[in-house]
Amino acid sequence: MRNKIIIGNWKMNKTPSQTESFLQEILPKIKQSSSVVVFCVPFTNLDIASKLLKGTKANLGAQNISWQDSGAYTGEISGAMLKELSVSYALIGHSERRQYFGETDTTVNQRTVAAHRHNIIPVVCVGETLQERQSGNAQDIVTNQIKQALKDITPEQAQNTIVAYEPIWAIGTGVTASANDAQEMLKHIRKQLNNLYGDIADKMHLLYGGSATAANAQELLSQPDLDGLLVGGASLKVEDFSTMANIV
Ligand code: 13P
């Protein structure tokens, strides 16, 4: 049985002081949650968040990680820097990074390898555009993204790698993939992972993201291959995100 994981991706939202008041309010509300809860906050909020999450069951995540460990890479943040702030998860290859910041399948792979080098669990994001879905290529696109992202990742590392399916047309649009569409793609993803890693694929956690809310979480989470949610907008609100963490 795979346990459930709910990850909040705050994107470029909340200052350190807003982070402090948000976490102080939400942490007591998610104490009873039986799922793994992760807050992926902006880099500038990791320090305060790491202090507030200490001693709680909630986990800290970053929204990116450099593929280099140190050196002349202006603007980058290394795994060692994250580790010292108790970061245990890192989002990699979010579609917004692919779209606006030149992230490619190659850099996604390099970051995934780097995350494992620092014992940080990579949350590799994949997903197709609306056009790709409409032209019937969604599964091929996602297959290719996965194969490239996981190049040189060993079976042991794969077991500690999360794949998040985030159809681009569902992100921040209010249009959620139907539970059936999400399940169909996640089942396909697990099959590809099985081709790469055999039975280990059954132990890997696959998440869905894209306009997930407190209202649709239950139905999405009842799908057999869906092991959790990657939540954007709704993760910024105490009521919504705590409700979702408790449903999970
Ligand atoms: P929304 O939940 O706002 O659609 O964002 C999803 C997402 O991109 C999470 O990484």
Coordinates of C-alpha atoms and ligand atoms in Angstrom, one line a residue:
M1 CA 0.0 0.0 0.0
R2 CA 1.4 3.4 -1.0
N3 CA 0.7 6.2 1.5
K4 CA -0.7 9.5 0.2
I5 CA 1.3 12.6 -0.3
I6 CA 0.0 16.2 -0.5
I7 CA 2.3 18.9 -1.7
G8 CA 1.6 22.6 -1.7
N9 CA 3.5 24.5 -4.4
W10 CA 3.3 28.1 -3.3
K11 CA 5.0 29.3 -6.5
M12 CA 6.1 33.0 -6.2
N13 CA 3.7 33.8 -3.3
K14 CA 4.1 34.8 0.4
T15 CA 6.9 36.8 2.1
P16 CA 8.8 35.3 5.1
S17 CA 6.4 37.1 7.5
Q18 CA 3.4 35.9 5.7
T19 CA 4.9 32.4 5.7
E20 CA 5.3 32.6 9.5
S21 CA 1.6 33.5 10.1
F22 CA 0.4 31.0 7.5
L23 CA 2.3 28.1 9.0
Q24 CA 1.4 29.0 12.6
E25 CA -2.3 28.9 11.6
I26 CA -2.2 25.7 9.4
L27 CA 0.1 23.4 11.4
P28 CA -2.3 22.7 14.3
K29 CA -5.0 22.0 11.7
I30 CA -3.1 19.3 9.9
K31 CA -1.7 17.6 13.0
Q32 CA -4.0 14.6 12.6
S33 CA -3.4 14.1 8.9
S34 CA -2.3 10.6 8.1
S35 CA -0.7 11.7 4.8
V36 CA 2.7 13.1 4.1
V37 CA 2.3 16.9 3.9
V38 CA 5.0 19.0 2.1
F39 CA 5.2 22.8 1.8
C40 CA 7.2 23.9 -1.3
V41 CA 7.9 27.5 -0.4
P42 CA 10.0 30.2 -2.2
F43 CA 13.7 30.0 -1.4
T44 CA 13.5 33.1 0.7
N45 CA 11.0 31.5 3.0
L46 CA 12.9 28.2 3.6
D47 CA 14.7 29.5 6.7
I48 CA 11.6 30.6 8.6
A49 CA 9.6 27.6 7.4
S50 CA 12.3 25.2 8.5
K51 CA 12.3 26.6 12.0
L52 CA 8.5 26.4 12.2
L53 CA 8.2 22.9 10.8
K54 CA 10.9 21.5 13.2
G55 CA 9.3 18.9 15.4
T56 CA 6.1 18.7 13.3
K57 CA 5.2 15.9 10.9
A58 CA 5.1 18.3 7.9
N59 CA 8.0 18.4 5.5
L60 CA 9.8 21.2 3.7
G61 CA 10.3 21.4 -0.1
A62 CA 12.0 23.7 -2.5
Q63 CA 10.7 24.7 -5.9
N64 CA 13.9 24.0 -7.8
I65 CA 17.5 22.7 -7.2
S66 CA 20.7 23.4 -9.1
W67 CA 22.5 20.6 -10.9
Q68 CA 25.8 22.1 -9.7
D69 CA 27.0 21.7 -6.1
S70 CA 28.8 25.1 -5.8
G71 CA 30.7 27.6 -7.8
A72 CA 30.1 30.5 -10.3
Y73 CA 26.4 29.9 -11.0
T74 CA 24.8 33.3 -10.2
G75 CA 21.2 32.9 -8.9
E76 CA 21.3 29.2 -8.4
I77 CA 20.7 27.3 -5.1
S78 CA 22.5 24.0 -4.5
G79 CA 21.4 20.8 -2.8
A80 CA 23.8 21.4 0.1
M81 CA 22.3 24.8 0.8
L82 CA 18.8 23.2 0.8
K83 CA 19.8 20.3 2.9
E84 CA 21.2 22.6 5.6
L85 CA 17.7 24.2 5.9
S86 CA 16.1 20.7 6.3
V87 CA 14.7 20.6 2.8
S88 CA 13.7 17.0 1.9
Y89 CA 11.8 17.5 -1.4
A90 CA 12.4 19.6 -4.5
L91 CA 10.1 20.3 -7.4
I92 CA 11.8 19.8 -10.7
G93 CA 10.7 20.7 -14.2
H94 CA 7.5 22.4 -13.3
S95 CA 5.8 23.5 -16.6
E96 CA 6.2 27.1 -15.5
R97 CA 9.9 26.7 -15.4
R98 CA 9.9 24.9 -18.7
Q99 CA 7.7 27.6 -20.3
Y100 CA 9.3 30.8 -18.8
F101 CA 12.8 29.9 -17.7
G102 CA 14.3 27.7 -20.3
E103 CA 14.0 24.4 -18.4
T104 CA 14.6 21.5 -20.8
D105 CA 14.4 17.7 -20.4
T106 CA 18.2 17.7 -20.1
T107 CA 18.3 20.2 -17.3
V108 CA 15.4 18.4 -15.6
N109 CA 17.5 15.2 -15.7
Q110 CA 20.6 17.0 -14.3
R111 CA 18.6 18.4 -11.5
T112 CA 17.0 15.0 -10.7
V113 CA 20.4 13.5 -10.5
A114 CA 21.6 16.3 -8.3
A115 CA 18.7 16.0 -5.9
H116 CA 19.5 12.3 -5.3
R117 CA 23.2 13.2 -4.8
H118 CA 22.0 15.3 -1.8
N119 CA 19.3 12.8 -0.6
I120 CA 16.5 15.2 -1.5
I121 CA 13.4 13.6 -3.0
P122 CA 12.8 14.9 -6.5
V123 CA 9.3 15.6 -7.6
V124 CA 9.6 15.5 -11.3
C125 CA 6.8 17.3 -13.1
V126 CA 5.5 16.2 -16.5
G127 CA 2.5 17.1 -18.6
E128 CA 1.2 18.0 -22.0
T129 CA -0.3 21.2 -23.5
L130 CA -3.9 21.4 -24.6
Q131 CA -2.8 21.2 -28.2
E132 CA -0.8 18.1 -27.6
R133 CA -3.7 16.5 -25.9
Q134 CA -6.1 17.4 -28.7
S135 CA -3.8 16.0 -31.3
G136 CA -3.7 12.7 -29.4
N137 CA 0.0 13.0 -28.5
A138 CA -0.3 13.4 -24.7
Q139 CA 0.9 9.9 -23.7
D140 CA 3.9 10.1 -26.1
I141 CA 4.9 13.5 -24.8
V142 CA 4.7 12.4 -21.2
T143 CA 6.5 9.1 -21.9
N144 CA 9.4 11.0 -23.5
Q145 CA 9.5 13.5 -20.6
I146 CA 9.8 10.7 -18.1
K147 CA 12.4 8.7 -20.0
Q148 CA 14.6 11.8 -20.3
A149 CA 14.1 13.0 -16.7
L150 CA 15.1 9.6 -15.3
K151 CA 18.1 8.9 -17.4
D152 CA 20.9 7.4 -15.2
I153 CA 18.5 7.2 -12.2
T154 CA 19.1 3.8 -10.6
P155 CA 16.2 1.6 -9.4
E156 CA 17.0 2.5 -5.8
Q157 CA 16.8 6.2 -6.6
A158 CA 13.7 5.7 -8.7
Q159 CA 11.9 4.3 -5.6
N160 CA 12.6 7.6 -3.9
T161 CA 11.5 9.7 -6.9
I162 CA 8.0 11.2 -7.2
V163 CA 6.4 11.8 -10.6
A164 CA 3.7 14.5 -10.8
Y165 CA 1.4 14.6 -13.8
E166 CA 0.4 18.2 -14.3
P167 CA -1.5 18.7 -17.6
I168 CA -0.6 22.3 -18.6
W169 CA -4.1 23.1 -19.6
A170 CA -5.3 22.3 -16.0
I171 CA -2.8 24.5 -14.2
G172 CA -4.3 27.6 -12.6
T173 CA -7.2 27.5 -15.1
G174 CA -10.0 26.1 -12.9
V175 CA -10.2 23.2 -15.4
T176 CA -9.4 20.0 -13.6
A177 CA -8.6 16.8 -15.5
S178 CA -11.5 14.4 -14.9
A179 CA -10.6 11.7 -12.3
N180 CA -10.8 9.3 -15.2
D181 CA -8.4 11.3 -17.4
A182 CA -5.9 11.7 -14.5
Q183 CA -6.1 7.9 -13.7
E184 CA -5.6 7.0 -17.4
M185 CA -2.5 9.0 -17.7
L186 CA -1.1 7.9 -14.3
K187 CA -1.7 4.3 -15.2
H188 CA 0.2 4.9 -18.4
I189 CA 3.0 6.6 -16.5
R190 CA 3.2 3.6 -14.1
K191 CA 3.5 1.3 -17.1
Q192 CA 6.4 3.3 -18.5
L193 CA 8.1 3.2 -15.1
N194 CA 7.5 -0.5 -15.0
N195 CA 9.3 -0.8 -18.4
L196 CA 12.2 1.1 -16.9
Y197 CA 12.3 -0.3 -13.3
G198 CA 10.1 -3.4 -13.2
D199 CA 8.2 -4.0 -9.9
I200 CA 9.7 -0.9 -8.3
A201 CA 7.1 1.1 -10.3
D202 CA 4.5 -0.2 -7.9
K203 CA 6.3 1.4 -5.0
M204 CA 6.7 4.8 -6.7
H205 CA 4.4 7.7 -5.8
L206 CA 2.5 9.4 -8.7
L207 CA 0.8 12.7 -8.1
Y208 CA -1.8 14.7 -10.0
G209 CA -1.7 18.5 -10.1
G210 CA -3.9 21.1 -11.9
S211 CA -6.7 23.0 -10.3
A212 CA -7.0 20.4 -7.5
T213 CA -9.2 21.8 -4.7
A214 CA -10.9 20.7 -1.5
A215 CA -14.0 20.0 -3.7
N216 CA -12.5 17.6 -6.1
A217 CA -9.7 16.1 -4.0
Q218 CA -11.7 13.1 -2.8
E219 CA -12.7 11.9 -6.2
L220 CA -9.2 12.4 -7.6
L221 CA -7.7 10.5 -4.6
S222 CA -10.0 7.5 -5.1
Q223 CA -8.2 6.6 -8.3
P224 CA -5.9 3.6 -7.9
D225 CA -2.8 5.1 -9.5
L226 CA -3.1 8.5 -7.9
D227 CA -1.0 8.7 -4.7
G228 CA -1.5 12.3 -3.9
L229 CA -1.9 15.9 -5.1
L230 CA 0.4 18.7 -6.1
V231 CA -1.6 21.8 -5.2
G232 CA -1.0 25.4 -6.4
G233 CA -3.6 28.0 -5.8
A234 CA -5.5 26.1 -3.1
S235 CA -2.3 25.5 -1.1
L236 CA -2.2 29.3 -0.3
K237 CA -5.3 29.1 1.7
V238 CA -5.3 27.7 5.2
E239 CA -8.9 26.3 5.1
D240 CA -8.6 24.7 1.6
F241 CA -5.2 23.2 2.1
S242 CA -5.8 21.8 5.6
T243 CA -9.1 20.3 4.4
M244 CA -7.3 18.6 1.5
A245 CA -4.5 17.3 3.8
N246 CA -7.1 15.8 6.1
I247 CA -9.1 14.3 3.2
V248 CA -5.9 12.6 2.1
Ligands
13P1 P1 -3.1 25.1 -9.5 O1 -3.5 24.1 -8.4 O2 -3.1 26.5 -9.1 O3 -3.8 24.8 -10.8 O4 -1.5 24.8 -9.8 C1 -1.1 23.5 -10.0 C2 0.4 23.5 -10.0 O5 1.0 24.0 -10.9 C3 1.0 22.9 -8.8 O6 2.4 22.7 -9.1

